[in-house]
Coordinates of C-alpha atoms in Angstrom, one line a residue:
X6 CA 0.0 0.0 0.0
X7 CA 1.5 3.6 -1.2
X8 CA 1.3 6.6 0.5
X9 CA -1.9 9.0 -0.8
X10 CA -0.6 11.4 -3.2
X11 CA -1.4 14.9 -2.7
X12 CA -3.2 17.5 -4.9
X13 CA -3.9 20.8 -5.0
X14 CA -7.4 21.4 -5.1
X15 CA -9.9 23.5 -4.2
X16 CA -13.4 23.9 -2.3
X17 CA -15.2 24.1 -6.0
X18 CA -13.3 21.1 -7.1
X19 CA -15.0 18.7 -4.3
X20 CA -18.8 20.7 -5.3
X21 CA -20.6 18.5 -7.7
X22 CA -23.3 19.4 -10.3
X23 CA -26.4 18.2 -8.0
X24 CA -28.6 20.0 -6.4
X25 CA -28.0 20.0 -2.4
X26 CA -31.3 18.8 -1.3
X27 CA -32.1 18.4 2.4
X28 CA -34.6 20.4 4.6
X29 CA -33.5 24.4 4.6
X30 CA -31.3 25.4 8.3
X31 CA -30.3 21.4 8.3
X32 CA -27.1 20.5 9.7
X33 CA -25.9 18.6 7.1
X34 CA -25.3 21.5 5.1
X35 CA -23.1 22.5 7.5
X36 CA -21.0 19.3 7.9
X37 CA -21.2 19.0 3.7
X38 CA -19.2 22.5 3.5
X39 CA -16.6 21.6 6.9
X40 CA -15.8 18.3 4.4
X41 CA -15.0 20.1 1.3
X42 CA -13.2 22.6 3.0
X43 CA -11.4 20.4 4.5
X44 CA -10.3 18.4 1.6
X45 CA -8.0 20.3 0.2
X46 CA -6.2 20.8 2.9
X47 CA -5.7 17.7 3.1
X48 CA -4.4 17.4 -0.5
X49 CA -6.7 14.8 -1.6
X50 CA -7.4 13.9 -4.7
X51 CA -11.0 13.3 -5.9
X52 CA -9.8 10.7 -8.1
X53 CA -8.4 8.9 -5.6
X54 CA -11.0 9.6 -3.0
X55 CA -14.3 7.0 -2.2
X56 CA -17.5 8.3 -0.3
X57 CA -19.7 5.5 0.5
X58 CA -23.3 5.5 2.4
X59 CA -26.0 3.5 3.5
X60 CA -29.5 4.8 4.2
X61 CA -30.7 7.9 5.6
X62 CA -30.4 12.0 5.3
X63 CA -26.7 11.9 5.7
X64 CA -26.4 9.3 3.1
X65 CA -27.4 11.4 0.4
X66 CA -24.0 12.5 0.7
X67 CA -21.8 11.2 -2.1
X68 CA -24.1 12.8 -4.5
X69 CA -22.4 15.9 -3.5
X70 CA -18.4 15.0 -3.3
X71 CA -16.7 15.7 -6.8
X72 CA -15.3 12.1 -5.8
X73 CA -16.1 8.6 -6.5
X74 CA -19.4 7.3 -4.6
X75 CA -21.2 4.6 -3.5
X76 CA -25.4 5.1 -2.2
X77 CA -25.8 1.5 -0.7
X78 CA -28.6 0.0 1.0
X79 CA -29.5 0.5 4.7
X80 CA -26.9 -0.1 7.7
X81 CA -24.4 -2.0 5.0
X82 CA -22.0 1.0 4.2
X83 CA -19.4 -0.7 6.4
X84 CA -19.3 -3.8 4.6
X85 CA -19.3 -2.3 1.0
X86 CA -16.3 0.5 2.2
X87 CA -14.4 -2.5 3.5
X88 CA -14.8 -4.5 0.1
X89 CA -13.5 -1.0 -1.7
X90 CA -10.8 -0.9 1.1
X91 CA -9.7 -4.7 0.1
X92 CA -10.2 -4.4 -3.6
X93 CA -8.0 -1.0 -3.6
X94 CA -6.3 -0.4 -0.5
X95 CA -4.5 2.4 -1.5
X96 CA -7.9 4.6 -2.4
X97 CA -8.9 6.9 0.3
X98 CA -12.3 6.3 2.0
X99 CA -15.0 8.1 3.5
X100 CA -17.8 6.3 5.5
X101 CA -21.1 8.0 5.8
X102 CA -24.0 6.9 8.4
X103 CA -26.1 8.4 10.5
X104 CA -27.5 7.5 14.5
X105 CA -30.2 5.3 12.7
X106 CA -28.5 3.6 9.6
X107 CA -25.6 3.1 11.6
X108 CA -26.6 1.9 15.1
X109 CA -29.9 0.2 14.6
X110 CA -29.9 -2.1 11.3
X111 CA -26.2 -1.3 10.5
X112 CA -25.3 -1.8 14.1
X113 CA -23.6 -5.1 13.4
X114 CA -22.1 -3.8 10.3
X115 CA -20.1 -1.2 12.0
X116 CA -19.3 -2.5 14.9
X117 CA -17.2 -5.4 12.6
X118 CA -15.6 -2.6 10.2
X119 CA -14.1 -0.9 14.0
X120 CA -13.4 -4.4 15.0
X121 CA -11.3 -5.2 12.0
X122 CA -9.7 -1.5 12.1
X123 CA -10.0 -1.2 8.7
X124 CA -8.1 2.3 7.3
X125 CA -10.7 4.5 6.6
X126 CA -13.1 7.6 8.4
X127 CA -16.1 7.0 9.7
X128 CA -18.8 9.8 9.9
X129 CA -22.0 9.1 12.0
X130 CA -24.1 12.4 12.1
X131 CA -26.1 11.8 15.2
X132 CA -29.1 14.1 15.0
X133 CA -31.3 11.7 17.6
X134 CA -34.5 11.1 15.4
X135 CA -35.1 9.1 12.3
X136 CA -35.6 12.2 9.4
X137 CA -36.0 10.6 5.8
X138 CA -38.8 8.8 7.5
X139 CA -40.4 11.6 9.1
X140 CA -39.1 11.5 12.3
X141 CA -39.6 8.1 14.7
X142 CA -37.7 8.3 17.4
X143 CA -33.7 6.5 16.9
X144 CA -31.5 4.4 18.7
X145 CA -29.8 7.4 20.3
X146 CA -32.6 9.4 20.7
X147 CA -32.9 10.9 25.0
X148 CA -35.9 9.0 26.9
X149 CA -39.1 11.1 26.5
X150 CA -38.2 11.7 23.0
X151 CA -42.0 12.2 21.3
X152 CA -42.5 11.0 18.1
X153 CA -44.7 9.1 15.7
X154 CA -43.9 5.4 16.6
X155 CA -43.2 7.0 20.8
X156 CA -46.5 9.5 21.4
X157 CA -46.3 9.2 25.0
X158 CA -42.3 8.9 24.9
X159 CA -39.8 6.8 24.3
X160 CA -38.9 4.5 26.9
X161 CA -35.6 3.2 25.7
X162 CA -32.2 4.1 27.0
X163 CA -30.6 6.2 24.3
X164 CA -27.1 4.1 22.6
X165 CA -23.6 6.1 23.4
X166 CA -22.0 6.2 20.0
X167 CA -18.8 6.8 21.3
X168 CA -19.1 4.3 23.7
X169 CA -20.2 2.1 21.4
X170 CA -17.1 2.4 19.2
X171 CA -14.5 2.1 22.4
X172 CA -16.3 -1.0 23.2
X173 CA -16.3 -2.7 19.7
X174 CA -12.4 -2.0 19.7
X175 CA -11.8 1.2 17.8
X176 CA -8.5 2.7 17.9
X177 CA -9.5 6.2 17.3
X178 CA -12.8 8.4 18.6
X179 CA -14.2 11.8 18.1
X180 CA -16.6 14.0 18.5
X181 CA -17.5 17.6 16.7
X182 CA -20.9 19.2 15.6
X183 CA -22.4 20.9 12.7
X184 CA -21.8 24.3 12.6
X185 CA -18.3 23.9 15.2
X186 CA -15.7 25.8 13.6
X187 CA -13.8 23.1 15.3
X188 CA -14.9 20.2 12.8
X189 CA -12.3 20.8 10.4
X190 CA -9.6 20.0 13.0
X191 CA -11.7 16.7 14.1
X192 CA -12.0 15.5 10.6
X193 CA -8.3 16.1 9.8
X194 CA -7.0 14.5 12.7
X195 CA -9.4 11.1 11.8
X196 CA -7.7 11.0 8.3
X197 CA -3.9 11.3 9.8
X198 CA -5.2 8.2 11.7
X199 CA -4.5 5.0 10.2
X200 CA -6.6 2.4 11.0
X201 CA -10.7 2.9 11.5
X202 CA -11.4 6.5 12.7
X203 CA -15.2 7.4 14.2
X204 CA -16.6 10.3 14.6
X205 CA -19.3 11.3 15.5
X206 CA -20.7 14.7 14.4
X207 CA -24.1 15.9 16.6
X208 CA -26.2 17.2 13.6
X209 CA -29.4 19.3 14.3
X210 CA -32.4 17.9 12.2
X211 CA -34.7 21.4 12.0
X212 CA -38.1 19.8 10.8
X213 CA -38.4 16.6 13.4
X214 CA -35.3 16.9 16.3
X215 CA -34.7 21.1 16.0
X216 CA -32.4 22.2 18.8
X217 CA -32.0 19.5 20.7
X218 CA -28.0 20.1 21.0
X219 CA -28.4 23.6 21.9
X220 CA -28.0 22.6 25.9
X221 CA -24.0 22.4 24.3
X222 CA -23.7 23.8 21.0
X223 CA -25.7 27.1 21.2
X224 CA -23.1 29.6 20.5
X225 CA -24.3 31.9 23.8
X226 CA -22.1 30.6 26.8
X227 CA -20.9 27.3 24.8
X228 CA -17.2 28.0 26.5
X229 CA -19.0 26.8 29.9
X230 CA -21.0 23.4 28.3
X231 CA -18.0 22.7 25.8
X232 CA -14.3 20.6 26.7
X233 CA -12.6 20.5 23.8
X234 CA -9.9 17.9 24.5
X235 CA -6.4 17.9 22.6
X236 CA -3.6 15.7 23.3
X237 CA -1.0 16.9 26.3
X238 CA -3.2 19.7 27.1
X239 CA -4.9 20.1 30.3
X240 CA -8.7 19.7 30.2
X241 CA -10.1 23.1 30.4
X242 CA -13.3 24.9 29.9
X243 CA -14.7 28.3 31.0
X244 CA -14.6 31.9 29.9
X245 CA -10.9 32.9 28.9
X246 CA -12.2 36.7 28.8
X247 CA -13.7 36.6 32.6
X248 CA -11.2 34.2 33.8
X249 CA -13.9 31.8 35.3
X250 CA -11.8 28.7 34.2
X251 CA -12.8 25.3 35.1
X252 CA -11.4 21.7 34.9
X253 CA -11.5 17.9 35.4
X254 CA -9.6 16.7 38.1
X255 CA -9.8 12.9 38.5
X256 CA -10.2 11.6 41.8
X257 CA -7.9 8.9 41.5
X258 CA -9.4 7.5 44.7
X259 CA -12.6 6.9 43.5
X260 CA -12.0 7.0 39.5
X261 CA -14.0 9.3 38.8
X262 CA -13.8 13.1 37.6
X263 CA -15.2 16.2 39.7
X264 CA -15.3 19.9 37.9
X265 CA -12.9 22.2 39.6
X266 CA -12.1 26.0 39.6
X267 CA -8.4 27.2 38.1
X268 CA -7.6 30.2 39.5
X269 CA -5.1 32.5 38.2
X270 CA -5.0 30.3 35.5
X271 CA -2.7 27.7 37.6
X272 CA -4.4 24.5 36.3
X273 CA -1.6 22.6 37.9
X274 CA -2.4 23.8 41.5
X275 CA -5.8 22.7 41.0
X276 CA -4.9 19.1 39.9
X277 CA -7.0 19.6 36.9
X278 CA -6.4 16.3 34.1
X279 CA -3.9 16.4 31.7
X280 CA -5.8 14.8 28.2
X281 CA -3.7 11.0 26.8
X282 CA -5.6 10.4 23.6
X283 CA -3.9 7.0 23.9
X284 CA -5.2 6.1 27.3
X285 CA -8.2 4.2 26.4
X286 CA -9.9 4.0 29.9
X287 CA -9.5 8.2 29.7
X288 CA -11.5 7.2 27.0
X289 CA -14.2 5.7 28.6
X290 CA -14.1 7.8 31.2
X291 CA -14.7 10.7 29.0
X292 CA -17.9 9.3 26.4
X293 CA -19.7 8.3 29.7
X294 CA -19.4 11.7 31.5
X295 CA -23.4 13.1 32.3
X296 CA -23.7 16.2 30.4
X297 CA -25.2 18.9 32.9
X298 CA -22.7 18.2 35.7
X299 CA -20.0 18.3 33.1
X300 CA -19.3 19.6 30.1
X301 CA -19.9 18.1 26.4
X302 CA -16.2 16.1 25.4
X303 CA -15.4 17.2 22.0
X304 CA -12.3 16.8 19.5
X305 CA -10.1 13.8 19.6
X306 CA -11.3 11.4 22.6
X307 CA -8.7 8.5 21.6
X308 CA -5.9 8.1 19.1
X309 CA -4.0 5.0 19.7
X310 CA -3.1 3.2 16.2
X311 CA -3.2 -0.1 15.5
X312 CA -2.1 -2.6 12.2
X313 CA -5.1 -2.0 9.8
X314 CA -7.1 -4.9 8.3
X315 CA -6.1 -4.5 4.9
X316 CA -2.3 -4.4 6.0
X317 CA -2.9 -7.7 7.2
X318 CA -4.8 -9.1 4.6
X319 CA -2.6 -7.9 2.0
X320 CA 0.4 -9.7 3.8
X321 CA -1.5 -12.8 4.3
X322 CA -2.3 -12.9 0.3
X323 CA 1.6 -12.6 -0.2
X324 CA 2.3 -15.7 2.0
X325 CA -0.2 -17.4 0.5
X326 CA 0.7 -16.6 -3.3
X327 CA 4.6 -16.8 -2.9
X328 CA 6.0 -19.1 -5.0
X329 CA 3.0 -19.4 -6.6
X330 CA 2.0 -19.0 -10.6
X331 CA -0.5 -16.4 -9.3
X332 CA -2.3 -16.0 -13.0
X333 CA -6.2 -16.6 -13.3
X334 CA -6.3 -17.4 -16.7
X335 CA -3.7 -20.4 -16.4
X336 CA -5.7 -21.5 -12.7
X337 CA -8.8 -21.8 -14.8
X338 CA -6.9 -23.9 -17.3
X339 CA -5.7 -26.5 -15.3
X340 CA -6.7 -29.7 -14.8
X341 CA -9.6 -31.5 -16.6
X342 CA -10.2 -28.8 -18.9
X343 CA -11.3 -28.6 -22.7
X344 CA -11.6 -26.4 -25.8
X345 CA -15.0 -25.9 -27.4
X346 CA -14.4 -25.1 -31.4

């Protein structure tokens, strides 16, 4: 496997012809915009470059990536990205799912592509409702949530995303939002990862779920509801301008964290947590924390590679073929074989 190429390109190369077509003020907008901005900073190459989908809102995605693009069939992306992954390792590839085609009918699907680590990112827009079909409640949507198949209110207990990534073995976890001016920075950090990167992007659905993320995202006061976590850096939150800094400490006795003040901006003297995106129980820690007594984790949760599936794969097909006349047309040949004239 060879090393992507880079390109210069820019934001109207990775625009397509198609009309953009989800609900006006959607969040996918948003995300679609952070992608092909990002892009070219990346120096990808749309040639090179595969967006694949299953089922949903988000998934109408690779209609609008100047790229190559694959619309697939409902909670199944996984399984066709990993079959573009083996058949072309060295193409670069784009998963995109959402909190219903990816957790509920393409649960098992995506928990296997994590599993397997195979080298690609993986974008779940999580806006807690089912939208293309007009709004039943999701896998991931909060208890109470009211909708057409819940009138009184969901009972279930909503899925974790993240959580459920750490647990199925990924090696690298993230979170952004829509309209974070942040996102960028997520998404390029999952594509310097090799190996199966999640993230999972909060996405505000305006017709069936609309602001149901402002308790974090609103932009009034987010510096209080927001951690944005980056490797080596202490975990801080709070209102630079004020000074009313806050932290996580962890109280090491009891494993658990507890919001602190920094004052004087000595984060040190108040034992407040120093991020390791490659300390996967941090990890846990962090995609489990109640939001209300603590703030929303955002950016880069964990970033600990791995070998990637197709690296393995790919080595295993050498062992197996060394040797070997490797050619299909003489394999088909041999043996009891004739000619029909």
């Amino acid at each position: 496997m060879n090393e992507l190429t880079k390109v210069e390109t820019t934001l109207k190369d990775w625009e397509t012809d198609q009309e953009v077509r989800w609900c006006p003020g959607c969040g996918d907008y948003a995300i679609l915009k952070a992608v092909q901005r990002t892009l070219p900073q990346l120096g990808a190459d749309p040639a090179n470059t595969c967006f694949i989908s299953g089922i949903g809102c988000s998934s109408r995605f690779p209609y609008y990536i100047e790229s190559y693009g694959f619309h697939t069939i409902h909670g199944r992306a996984p399984a066709f990205a990993t079959g573009v992954k083996l058949a072309n390792p060295d193409l670069d590839v784009w998963l995109v799912t959402g909190d219903g085609d990816g957790l509920s009918i393409g649960g098992n699907h995506l928990m296997h592509v994590l599993r397997r680590n195979v080298n690609m990112q993986i974008m779940l827009f999580n806006n807690e409702i089912y939208g293309l079909t007009k709004g039943q409640y999701s896998p991931t949507s909060r208890e109470n949530t009211r909708s057409p198949s819940t009138p009184l209110g969901s009972v279930d207990h909503p899925t974790n995303p993240c959580a459920f990534a750490l647990g199925a073995g990924a090696r690298f976890v993230a979170r952004g939002f829509d309209v974070s001016k942040n996102l960028p920075d997520v998404l390029k950090a999952a594509h310097a990862h090799k190996g199966a990167a999640f993230i999972e992007i909060f996405q505000n659905c305006i017709v069936y779920n609309k602001d149901v993320f402002d308790d974090f995202a609103a932009p009034k006061g987010a510096e209080d509801r927001q951690l944005w976590l980056t490797h080596g850096e202490p975990m801080l939150f709070g209102n630079q301008k004020t000074g009313e800094i806050k932290g996580l400490k962890l109280d090491a006795a009891n494993f658990r964290f507890e919001v602190v003040d920094v004052v004087d901006g000595d984060w040190q003297a108040a034992g407040v947590q120093v991020h390791d995106a490659t300390n996967r129980m941090l990890a846990h820690m962090l995609v489990e924390l109640p939001f209300g007594p603590f703030p929303m984790p955002l950016g880069v949760i964990y970033d600990d590679p791995a070998p990637t599936y197709e690296s393995a794969v790919m080595a295993e097909k050498a062992r197996a073929s060394e040797g070997k006349d490797t050619s299909l047309a003489k394999l088909l040949a041999k043996g009891q074989s004739w000619t029909v004239e």
